[in-house]
Structure formats: C-alpha cells, structure tokens
mmCIF file of N, CA and C in Angstrom:
data_model
loop_
_atom_site.group_PDB
_atom_site.id
_atom_site.type_symbol
_atom_site.label_atom_id
_atom_site.label_comp_id
_atom_site.label_asym_id
_atom_site.label_seq_id
_atom_site.Cartn_x
_atom_site.Cartn_y
_atom_site.Cartn_z
ATOM 1 N N MET A 4 31.419 84.667 -13.654
ATOM 2 C CA MET A 4 30.116 85.075 -14.123
ATOM 3 C C MET A 4 30.141 86.577 -14.394
ATOM 4 N N ARG A 5 29.579 86.988 -15.472
ATOM 5 C CA ARG A 5 29.518 88.393 -15.829
ATOM 6 C C ARG A 5 28.187 88.978 -15.366
ATOM 7 N N SER A 6 28.096 90.288 -15.454
ATOM 8 C CA SER A 6 26.879 90.982 -15.053
ATOM 9 C C SER A 6 25.706 90.515 -15.911
ATOM 10 N N PRO A 7 24.558 90.273 -15.298
ATOM 11 C CA PRO A 7 23.406 89.836 -16.085
ATOM 12 C C PRO A 7 22.677 90.987 -16.774
ATOM 13 N N ARG A 8 23.156 92.212 -16.605
ATOM 14 C CA ARG A 8 22.464 93.344 -17.203
ATOM 15 C C ARG A 8 22.626 93.324 -18.716
ATOM 16 N N ARG A 9 21.534 93.587 -19.403
ATOM 17 C CA ARG A 9 21.505 93.581 -20.858
ATOM 18 C C ARG A 9 21.283 94.988 -21.398
ATOM 19 N N CYS A 10 21.553 95.155 -22.655
ATOM 20 C CA CYS A 10 21.352 96.433 -23.337
ATOM 21 C C CYS A 10 19.878 96.830 -23.250
ATOM 22 N N SER A 11 19.630 98.102 -23.006
ATOM 23 C CA SER A 11 18.265 98.614 -22.859
ATOM 24 C C SER A 11 17.542 98.803 -24.195
ATOM 25 N N ARG A 12 18.263 98.760 -25.297
ATOM 26 C CA ARG A 12 17.627 98.952 -26.598
ATOM 27 C C ARG A 12 16.718 97.774 -26.907
ATOM 28 N N ASN A 13 15.533 98.065 -27.450
ATOM 29 C CA ASN A 13 14.555 97.016 -27.752
ATOM 30 C C ASN A 13 15.136 95.967 -28.683
ATOM 31 N N GLY A 14 14.981 94.715 -28.298
ATOM 32 C CA GLY A 14 15.413 93.605 -29.129
ATOM 33 C C GLY A 14 16.895 93.300 -29.106
ATOM 34 N N CYS A 15 17.679 94.044 -28.359
ATOM 35 C CA CYS A 15 19.126 93.804 -28.332
ATOM 36 C C CYS A 15 19.451 92.807 -27.219
ATOM 37 N N PRO A 16 20.038 91.671 -27.563
ATOM 38 C CA PRO A 16 20.341 90.657 -26.542
ATOM 39 C C PRO A 16 21.735 90.794 -25.933
ATOM 40 N N ARG A 17 22.517 91.788 -26.373
ATOM 41 C CA ARG A 17 23.908 91.892 -25.923
ATOM 42 C C ARG A 17 24.031 92.351 -24.472
ATOM 43 N N GLN A 18 25.176 92.032 -23.908
ATOM 44 C CA GLN A 18 25.488 92.437 -22.541
ATOM 45 C C GLN A 18 25.793 93.927 -22.489
ATOM 46 N N ALA A 19 25.305 94.592 -21.443
ATOM 47 C CA ALA A 19 25.558 96.028 -21.278
ATOM 48 C C ALA A 19 26.984 96.264 -20.796
ATOM 49 N N VAL A 20 27.624 97.292 -21.380
ATOM 50 C CA VAL A 20 28.985 97.673 -20.968
ATOM 51 C C VAL A 20 29.088 99.172 -20.716
ATOM 52 N N ALA A 21 28.002 99.911 -20.966
ATOM 53 C CA ALA A 21 28.017 101.369 -20.799
ATOM 54 C C ALA A 21 26.682 101.824 -20.229
ATOM 55 N N THR A 22 26.691 103.002 -19.628
ATOM 56 C CA THR A 22 25.463 103.587 -19.090
ATOM 57 C C THR A 22 25.244 104.961 -19.716
ATOM 58 N N LEU A 23 24.020 105.181 -20.187
ATOM 59 C CA LEU A 23 23.617 106.453 -20.780
ATOM 60 C C LEU A 23 22.809 107.228 -19.750
ATOM 61 N N THR A 24 23.182 108.476 -19.543
ATOM 62 C CA THR A 24 22.465 109.369 -18.638
ATOM 63 C C THR A 24 22.205 110.673 -19.364
ATOM 64 N N TYR A 25 21.007 111.188 -19.219
ATOM 65 C CA TYR A 25 20.670 112.481 -19.811
ATOM 66 C C TYR A 25 20.759 113.562 -18.741
ATOM 67 N N VAL A 26 21.390 114.692 -19.083
ATOM 68 C CA VAL A 26 21.419 115.876 -18.224
ATOM 69 C C VAL A 26 20.546 116.894 -18.939
ATOM 70 N N TYR A 27 19.275 116.899 -18.578
ATOM 71 C CA TYR A 27 18.297 117.689 -19.318
ATOM 72 C C TYR A 27 18.562 119.195 -19.245
ATOM 73 N N ASN A 28 18.936 119.713 -18.082
ATOM 74 C CA ASN A 28 19.116 121.165 -17.969
ATOM 75 C C ASN A 28 20.330 121.662 -18.745
ATOM 76 N N GLU A 29 21.218 120.752 -19.178
ATOM 77 C CA GLU A 29 22.364 121.135 -19.990
ATOM 78 C C GLU A 29 22.269 120.594 -21.414
ATOM 79 N N SER A 30 21.140 119.945 -21.746
ATOM 80 C CA SER A 30 20.931 119.347 -23.075
ATOM 81 C C SER A 30 22.122 118.478 -23.470
ATOM 82 N N THR A 31 22.473 117.549 -22.574
ATOM 83 C CA THR A 31 23.641 116.698 -22.783
ATOM 84 C C THR A 31 23.293 115.245 -22.514
ATOM 85 N N ALA A 32 23.788 114.359 -23.363
ATOM 86 C CA ALA A 32 23.704 112.920 -23.146
ATOM 87 C C ALA A 32 25.107 112.438 -22.797
ATOM 88 N N VAL A 33 25.235 111.713 -21.705
ATOM 89 C CA VAL A 33 26.542 111.238 -21.242
ATOM 90 C C VAL A 33 26.575 109.721 -21.347
ATOM 91 N N VAL A 34 27.558 109.197 -22.082
ATOM 92 C CA VAL A 34 27.748 107.751 -22.222
ATOM 93 C C VAL A 34 29.068 107.413 -21.548
ATOM 94 N N GLY A 35 28.991 106.678 -20.444
ATOM 95 C CA GLY A 35 30.194 106.328 -19.699
ATOM 96 C C GLY A 35 30.243 104.847 -19.400
ATOM 97 N N PRO A 36 31.249 104.417 -18.650
ATOM 98 C CA PRO A 36 31.341 103.006 -18.269
ATOM 99 C C PRO A 36 30.084 102.566 -17.519
ATOM 100 N N LEU A 37 29.821 101.295 -17.527
ATOM 101 C CA LEU A 37 28.636 100.741 -16.883
ATOM 102 C C LEU A 37 28.609 101.116 -15.412
ATOM 103 N N ALA A 38 27.506 101.686 -14.973
ATOM 104 C CA ALA A 38 27.343 102.067 -13.570
ATOM 105 C C ALA A 38 27.298 100.813 -12.705
ATOM 106 N N ALA A 39 27.711 100.955 -11.454
ATOM 107 C CA ALA A 39 27.740 99.815 -10.542
ATOM 108 C C ALA A 39 26.341 99.243 -10.309
ATOM 109 N N PHE A 40 25.325 100.097 -10.312
ATOM 110 C CA PHE A 40 23.954 99.658 -10.077
ATOM 111 C C PHE A 40 23.051 100.271 -11.133
ATOM 112 N N ALA A 41 22.017 99.541 -11.515
ATOM 113 C CA ALA A 41 21.027 100.085 -12.436
ATOM 114 C C ALA A 41 20.228 101.148 -11.690
ATOM 115 N N GLU A 42 20.174 102.332 -12.238
ATOM 116 C CA GLU A 42 19.483 103.452 -11.605
ATOM 117 C C GLU A 42 18.294 103.858 -12.474
ATOM 118 N N PRO A 43 17.268 104.421 -11.829
ATOM 119 C CA PRO A 43 16.167 104.953 -12.638
ATOM 120 C C PRO A 43 16.681 106.104 -13.519
ATOM 121 N N HIS A 44 16.115 106.261 -14.655
ATOM 122 C CA HIS A 44 16.438 107.339 -15.600
ATOM 123 C C HIS A 44 17.831 107.202 -16.214
ATOM 124 N N THR A 45 18.408 106.019 -16.156
ATOM 125 C CA THR A 45 19.638 105.730 -16.890
ATOM 126 C C THR A 45 19.363 104.516 -17.763
ATOM 127 N N TYR A 46 20.181 104.323 -18.772
ATOM 128 C CA TYR A 46 19.972 103.234 -19.714
ATOM 129 C C TYR A 46 21.284 102.495 -19.907
ATOM 130 N N ASP A 47 21.245 101.190 -19.794
ATOM 131 C CA ASP A 47 22.423 100.370 -20.032
ATOM 132 C C ASP A 47 22.507 100.067 -21.521
ATOM 133 N N LEU A 48 23.716 100.173 -22.074
ATOM 134 C CA LEU A 48 23.904 99.966 -23.506
ATOM 135 C C LEU A 48 25.042 98.985 -23.776
ATOM 136 N N CYS A 49 24.908 98.219 -24.850
ATOM 137 C CA CYS A 49 26.011 97.378 -25.310
ATOM 138 C C CYS A 49 27.013 98.291 -26.031
ATOM 139 N N GLU A 50 28.169 97.747 -26.377
ATOM 140 C CA GLU A 50 29.198 98.587 -27.004
ATOM 141 C C GLU A 50 28.767 99.181 -28.350
ATOM 142 N N PRO A 51 28.179 98.405 -29.265
ATOM 143 C CA PRO A 51 27.776 99.030 -30.538
ATOM 144 C C PRO A 51 26.769 100.168 -30.352
ATOM 145 N N HIS A 52 25.810 100.003 -29.459
ATOM 146 C CA HIS A 52 24.833 101.063 -29.250
ATOM 147 C C HIS A 52 25.449 102.255 -28.509
ATOM 148 N N ALA A 53 26.388 102.004 -27.602
ATOM 149 C CA ALA A 53 27.065 103.101 -26.902
ATOM 150 C C ALA A 53 27.915 103.920 -27.871
ATOM 151 N N ARG A 54 28.571 103.269 -28.822
ATOM 152 C CA ARG A 54 29.443 103.975 -29.767
ATOM 153 C C ARG A 54 28.646 104.731 -30.833
ATOM 154 N N SER A 55 27.457 104.224 -31.183
ATOM 155 C CA SER A 55 26.712 104.833 -32.284
ATOM 156 C C SER A 55 25.586 105.766 -31.820
ATOM 157 N N LEU A 56 25.471 106.000 -30.538
ATOM 158 C CA LEU A 56 24.391 106.843 -30.018
ATOM 159 C C LEU A 56 24.486 108.260 -30.568
ATOM 160 N N THR A 57 23.351 108.778 -30.984
ATOM 161 C CA THR A 57 23.273 110.181 -31.388
ATOM 162 C C THR A 57 22.230 110.859 -30.506
ATOM 163 N N ALA A 58 22.347 112.176 -30.357
ATOM 164 C CA ALA A 58 21.419 112.936 -29.511
ATOM 165 C C ALA A 58 20.563 113.827 -30.404
ATOM 166 N N PRO A 59 19.466 114.327 -29.860
ATOM 167 C CA PRO A 59 18.625 115.250 -30.646
ATOM 168 C C PRO A 59 19.397 116.499 -31.056
ATOM 169 N N ARG A 60 18.919 117.166 -32.088
ATOM 170 C CA ARG A 60 19.545 118.395 -32.568
ATOM 171 C C ARG A 60 19.634 119.409 -31.423
ATOM 172 N N GLY A 61 20.787 120.033 -31.278
ATOM 173 C CA GLY A 61 21.000 121.013 -30.225
ATOM 174 C C GLY A 61 21.541 120.413 -28.936
ATOM 175 N N TRP A 62 21.615 119.093 -28.869
ATOM 176 C CA TRP A 62 22.153 118.417 -27.684
ATOM 177 C C TRP A 62 23.600 118.033 -27.941
ATOM 178 N N ASP A 63 24.375 117.913 -26.862
ATOM 179 C CA ASP A 63 25.755 117.429 -26.937
ATOM 180 C C ASP A 63 25.800 116.000 -26.434
ATOM 181 N N VAL A 64 26.759 115.245 -26.981
ATOM 182 C CA VAL A 64 27.006 113.886 -26.485
ATOM 183 C C VAL A 64 28.408 113.867 -25.894
ATOM 184 N N VAL A 65 28.508 113.505 -24.636
ATOM 185 C CA VAL A 65 29.806 113.312 -23.986
ATOM 186 C C VAL A 65 29.983 111.811 -23.877
ATOM 187 N N ARG A 66 31.038 111.306 -24.527
ATOM 188 C CA ARG A 66 31.238 109.861 -24.622
ATOM 189 C C ARG A 66 32.577 109.470 -24.008
ATOM 190 N N HIS A 67 32.581 108.382 -23.277
ATOM 191 C CA HIS A 67 33.798 107.816 -22.709
ATOM 192 C C HIS A 67 34.753 107.475 -23.855
ATOM 193 N N GLU A 68 36.004 107.892 -23.747
ATOM 194 C CA GLU A 68 36.967 107.700 -24.829
ATOM 195 C C GLU A 68 37.652 106.339 -24.802
ATOM 196 N N GLY A 69 37.737 105.706 -23.648
ATOM 197 C CA GLY A 69 38.441 104.426 -23.539
ATOM 198 C C GLY A 69 37.591 103.253 -23.995
ATOM 199 N N GLU A 70 38.093 102.082 -23.702
ATOM 200 C CA GLU A 70 37.371 100.858 -24.029
ATOM 201 C C GLU A 70 36.243 100.638 -23.027
ATOM 202 N N PHE A 71 35.141 100.081 -23.497
ATOM 203 C CA PHE A 71 34.049 99.696 -22.616
ATOM 204 C C PHE A 71 34.281 98.241 -22.236
ATOM 205 N N GLU A 72 34.649 98.022 -21.003
ATOM 206 C CA GLU A 72 34.940 96.672 -20.520
ATOM 207 C C GLU A 72 33.737 96.108 -19.778
ATOM 208 N N PRO A 73 33.442 94.830 -19.983
ATOM 209 C CA PRO A 73 32.390 94.224 -19.166
ATOM 210 C C PRO A 73 32.813 94.251 -17.696
ATOM 211 N N PRO A 74 31.881 94.437 -16.800
ATOM 212 C CA PRO A 74 32.251 94.510 -15.389
ATOM 213 C C PRO A 74 32.737 93.161 -14.879
ATOM 214 N N PRO A 75 33.646 93.168 -13.908
ATOM 215 C CA PRO A 75 34.087 91.903 -13.327
ATOM 216 C C PRO A 75 32.969 91.299 -12.488
ATOM 217 N N PRO A 76 33.035 89.999 -12.235
ATOM 218 C CA PRO A 76 31.998 89.397 -11.390
ATOM 219 C C PRO A 76 32.067 89.987 -9.990
ATOM 220 N N THR A 77 30.917 90.117 -9.371
ATOM 221 C CA THR A 77 30.876 90.631 -8.010
ATOM 222 C C THR A 77 30.438 89.521 -7.073
ATOM 223 N N THR A 78 30.642 89.749 -5.794
ATOM 224 C CA THR A 78 30.209 88.776 -4.796
ATOM 225 C C THR A 78 28.707 88.571 -4.889
ATOM 226 N N ASP A 79 27.961 89.656 -5.136
ATOM 227 C CA ASP A 79 26.512 89.537 -5.246
ATOM 228 C C ASP A 79 26.121 88.600 -6.385
ATOM 229 N N ASP A 80 26.812 88.697 -7.524
ATOM 230 C CA ASP A 80 26.525 87.814 -8.648
ATOM 231 C C ASP A 80 26.769 86.365 -8.253
ATOM 232 N N LEU A 81 27.885 86.126 -7.584
ATOM 233 C CA LEU A 81 28.229 84.758 -7.201
ATOM 234 C C LEU A 81 27.267 84.217 -6.158
ATOM 235 N N VAL A 82 26.865 85.046 -5.210
ATOM 236 C CA VAL A 82 25.904 84.605 -4.189
ATOM 237 C C VAL A 82 24.563 84.297 -4.848
ATOM 238 N N ALA A 83 24.111 85.137 -5.763
ATOM 239 C CA ALA A 83 22.843 84.903 -6.445
ATOM 240 C C ALA A 83 22.889 83.602 -7.245
ATOM 241 N N LEU A 84 23.996 83.346 -7.906
ATOM 242 C CA LEU A 84 24.141 82.104 -8.657
ATOM 243 C C LEU A 84 24.116 80.898 -7.723
ATOM 244 N N ALA A 85 24.847 80.974 -6.603
ATOM 245 C CA ALA A 85 24.873 79.869 -5.649
ATOM 246 C C ALA A 85 23.483 79.601 -5.087
ATOM 247 N N GLU A 86 22.734 80.653 -4.761
ATOM 248 C CA GLU A 86 21.376 80.477 -4.233
ATOM 249 C C GLU A 86 20.457 79.841 -5.274
ATOM 250 N N ALA A 87 20.587 80.246 -6.532
ATOM 251 C CA ALA A 87 19.758 79.669 -7.592
ATOM 252 C C ALA A 87 20.061 78.192 -7.782
ATOM 253 N N VAL A 88 21.338 77.830 -7.717
ATOM 254 C CA VAL A 88 21.717 76.425 -7.862
ATOM 255 C C VAL A 88 21.188 75.618 -6.679
ATOM 256 N N ARG A 89 21.318 76.158 -5.465
ATOM 257 C CA ARG A 89 20.805 75.451 -4.281
ATOM 258 C C ARG A 89 19.298 75.238 -4.364
ATOM 259 N N GLU A 90 18.573 76.275 -4.777
ATOM 260 C CA GLU A 90 17.112 76.167 -4.876
ATOM 261 C C GLU A 90 16.709 75.124 -5.903
ATOM 262 N N ALA A 91 17.406 75.101 -7.047
ATOM 263 C CA ALA A 91 17.082 74.131 -8.090
ATOM 264 C C ALA A 91 17.430 72.707 -7.671
ATOM 265 N N ALA A 92 18.429 72.536 -6.808
ATOM 266 C CA ALA A 92 18.870 71.210 -6.413
ATOM 267 C C ALA A 92 18.078 70.630 -5.234
ATOM 268 N N ARG A 93 17.244 71.448 -4.589
ATOM 269 C CA ARG A 93 16.481 70.932 -3.447
ATOM 270 C C ARG A 93 15.530 69.852 -3.913
ATOM 271 N N PRO A 94 15.529 68.703 -3.203
ATOM 272 C CA PRO A 94 14.596 67.641 -3.595
ATOM 273 C C PRO A 94 13.163 68.035 -3.233
ATOM 274 N N VAL A 95 12.249 67.568 -4.039
ATOM 275 C CA VAL A 95 10.841 67.818 -3.781
ATOM 276 C C VAL A 95 10.351 66.740 -2.823
ATOM 277 N N ALA A 96 9.703 67.153 -1.746
ATOM 278 C CA ALA A 96 9.207 66.190 -0.764
ATOM 279 C C ALA A 96 8.093 65.347 -1.384
ATOM 280 N N PRO A 97 8.126 64.022 -1.169
ATOM 281 C CA PRO A 97 7.071 63.186 -1.749
ATOM 282 C C PRO A 97 5.735 63.489 -1.078
ATOM 283 N N ARG A 98 4.683 63.384 -1.856
ATOM 284 C CA ARG A 98 3.346 63.626 -1.318
ATOM 285 C C ARG A 98 2.877 62.397 -0.564
ATOM 286 N N PRO A 99 2.180 62.607 0.545
ATOM 287 C CA PRO A 99 1.645 61.444 1.258
ATOM 288 C C PRO A 99 0.564 60.785 0.413
ATOM 289 N N PRO A 100 0.396 59.472 0.586
ATOM 290 C CA PRO A 100 -0.640 58.784 -0.199
ATOM 291 C C PRO A 100 -2.019 59.327 0.161
ATOM 292 N N GLU A 101 -2.879 59.363 -0.836
ATOM 293 C CA GLU A 101 -4.236 59.854 -0.633
ATOM 294 C C GLU A 101 -5.056 58.761 0.034
ATOM 295 N N ASP A 102 -5.610 59.042 1.212
ATOM 296 C CA ASP A 102 -6.496 58.103 1.903
ATOM 297 C C ASP A 102 -7.905 58.667 1.861
ATOM 298 N N ASP A 103 -8.780 57.840 2.305
ATOM 299 C CA ASP A 103 -10.141 58.312 2.534
ATOM 300 C C ASP A 103 -10.145 58.926 3.914
ATOM 301 N N HIS A 104 -10.115 60.233 3.978
ATOM 302 C CA HIS A 104 -10.143 60.904 5.273
ATOM 303 C C HIS A 104 -11.304 61.886 5.284
ATOM 304 N N ASP A 105 -11.776 62.135 6.460
ATOM 305 C CA ASP A 105 -12.916 63.031 6.626
ATOM 306 C C ASP A 105 -12.407 64.466 6.547
ATOM 307 N N PRO A 106 -12.791 65.242 5.520
ATOM 308 C CA PRO A 106 -12.289 66.604 5.401
ATOM 309 C C PRO A 106 -12.736 67.509 6.546
ATOM 310 N N ALA A 107 -13.792 67.156 7.236
ATOM 311 C CA ALA A 107 -14.271 67.987 8.335
ATOM 312 C C ALA A 107 -13.389 67.858 9.566
ATOM 313 N N THR A 108 -12.679 66.726 9.718
ATOM 314 C CA THR A 108 -11.862 66.508 10.911
ATOM 315 C C THR A 108 -10.389 66.780 10.687
ATOM 316 N N THR A 109 -9.946 66.836 9.456
ATOM 317 C CA THR A 109 -8.531 67.096 9.191
ATOM 318 C C THR A 109 -8.394 68.367 8.372
ATOM 319 N N ALA A 110 -7.335 69.087 8.625
ATOM 320 C CA ALA A 110 -7.066 70.317 7.888
ATOM 321 C C ALA A 110 -6.538 69.973 6.499
ATOM 322 N N PRO A 111 -6.880 70.744 5.495
ATOM 323 C CA PRO A 111 -6.328 70.477 4.159
ATOM 324 C C PRO A 111 -4.826 70.735 4.168
ATOM 325 N N PRO A 112 -4.081 69.956 3.385
ATOM 326 C CA PRO A 112 -2.624 70.126 3.378
ATOM 327 C C PRO A 112 -2.231 71.442 2.709
ATOM 328 N N THR A 113 -1.080 71.953 3.119
ATOM 329 C CA THR A 113 -0.531 73.117 2.430
ATOM 330 C C THR A 113 0.357 72.604 1.316
ATOM 331 N N GLY A 114 0.470 73.351 0.266
ATOM 332 C CA GLY A 114 1.305 72.946 -0.859
ATOM 333 C C GLY A 114 2.397 73.958 -1.099
ATOM 334 N N ARG A 115 3.446 73.520 -1.782
ATOM 335 C CA ARG A 115 4.549 74.419 -2.099
ATOM 336 C C ARG A 115 4.972 74.156 -3.529
ATOM 337 N N ARG A 116 5.161 75.228 -4.261
ATOM 338 C CA ARG A 116 5.643 75.116 -5.636
ATOM 339 C C ARG A 116 6.643 76.236 -5.848
ATOM 340 N N GLY A 117 7.919 75.879 -5.964
ATOM 341 C CA GLY A 117 8.961 76.884 -6.121
ATOM 342 C C GLY A 117 9.023 77.758 -4.887
ATOM 343 N N HIS A 118 8.921 79.050 -5.060
ATOM 344 C CA HIS A 118 8.978 79.974 -3.937
ATOM 345 C C HIS A 118 7.586 80.374 -3.456
ATOM 346 N N LEU A 119 6.513 79.786 -4.036
ATOM 347 C CA LEU A 119 5.154 80.107 -3.647
ATOM 348 C C LEU A 119 4.599 79.025 -2.736
ATOM 349 N N ARG A 120 3.757 79.415 -1.821
ATOM 350 C CA ARG A 120 3.151 78.462 -0.901
ATOM 351 C C ARG A 120 1.648 78.671 -0.905
ATOM 352 N N VAL A 121 0.884 77.564 -0.975
ATOM 353 C CA VAL A 121 -0.563 77.631 -0.917
ATOM 354 C C VAL A 121 -0.960 77.428 0.540
ATOM 355 N N ILE A 122 -1.695 78.373 1.064
ATOM 356 C CA ILE A 122 -2.148 78.286 2.444
ATOM 357 C C ILE A 122 -3.664 78.120 2.407
ATOM 358 N N PRO A 123 -4.155 77.080 3.077
ATOM 359 C CA PRO A 123 -5.603 76.831 3.023
ATOM 360 C C PRO A 123 -6.359 77.916 3.794
ATOM 361 N N PRO A 124 -7.583 78.175 3.387
ATOM 362 C CA PRO A 124 -8.374 79.184 4.095
ATOM 363 C C PRO A 124 -8.738 78.684 5.489
ATOM 364 N N THR A 125 -8.879 79.605 6.421
ATOM 365 C CA THR A 125 -9.307 79.226 7.775
ATOM 366 C C THR A 125 -10.811 79.401 7.859
ATOM 367 N N HIS A 126 -11.466 78.471 8.540
ATOM 368 C CA HIS A 126 -12.934 78.532 8.666
ATOM 369 C C HIS A 126 -13.312 78.851 10.066
#
C-alpha cells in the first residue's frame, strides 16, 4: 500500500511525492522529497507540480535534483488498512423483534451505526 497523501493542488488527484516549504525570511521555496508526516504550512505535491513550480518574482526555488519516489508502505499504513477491513467485516447485530412494551417501564434501546452510537436521554 502506498501513502494515501494526495497532491495539495486544487483538483489534482495524483499521489504526492514531494513536499513544498516556504522560508519566508529568505524568500525561498524549497521542494524536496515527501516529508514523513504532513505538517502545517507545507504542501504535498505530485511530480508534475513539483517539477513545474515557480515562485514569485524575487524569490528563489530550491528543488530536489534526484527522482521523486513514492514513499514505501509504513506499518501505520498497514495497520490502518487492517483496522478498516476489520471494521467493514464486522457483522451487524440483528435487531430484536418489536413487541408491544410499555415505554415507561423499559429503557429505550441504544443504537449503533458505524463508529457512532445513539445514547438515549436520561429522565
């Protein structure tokens, strides 16, 4: 499994392979290999956008010279995938048949849908 991170450019569906960081006090844009973690104030870019990036007038662009390789799968990616598969495969518990019961003497049932749970109000 590859990294699920996508290019930050609007409408681009490609996988990110580079990270763009701005160094404002030096008027420099740095395009390097994909960072290990998504950080605030950085932008993930696909290869075409990383190669064609331009900076404002008066700014420098420092660009990684080698190939932009997609990151290898990590344990976190594999664990997240395994958890998603387990959650999707869990059977849904059958609902008990609806009887005529006195709502004043029995508590309303709690419900579960996906990762959300409905908890009845307490009176």
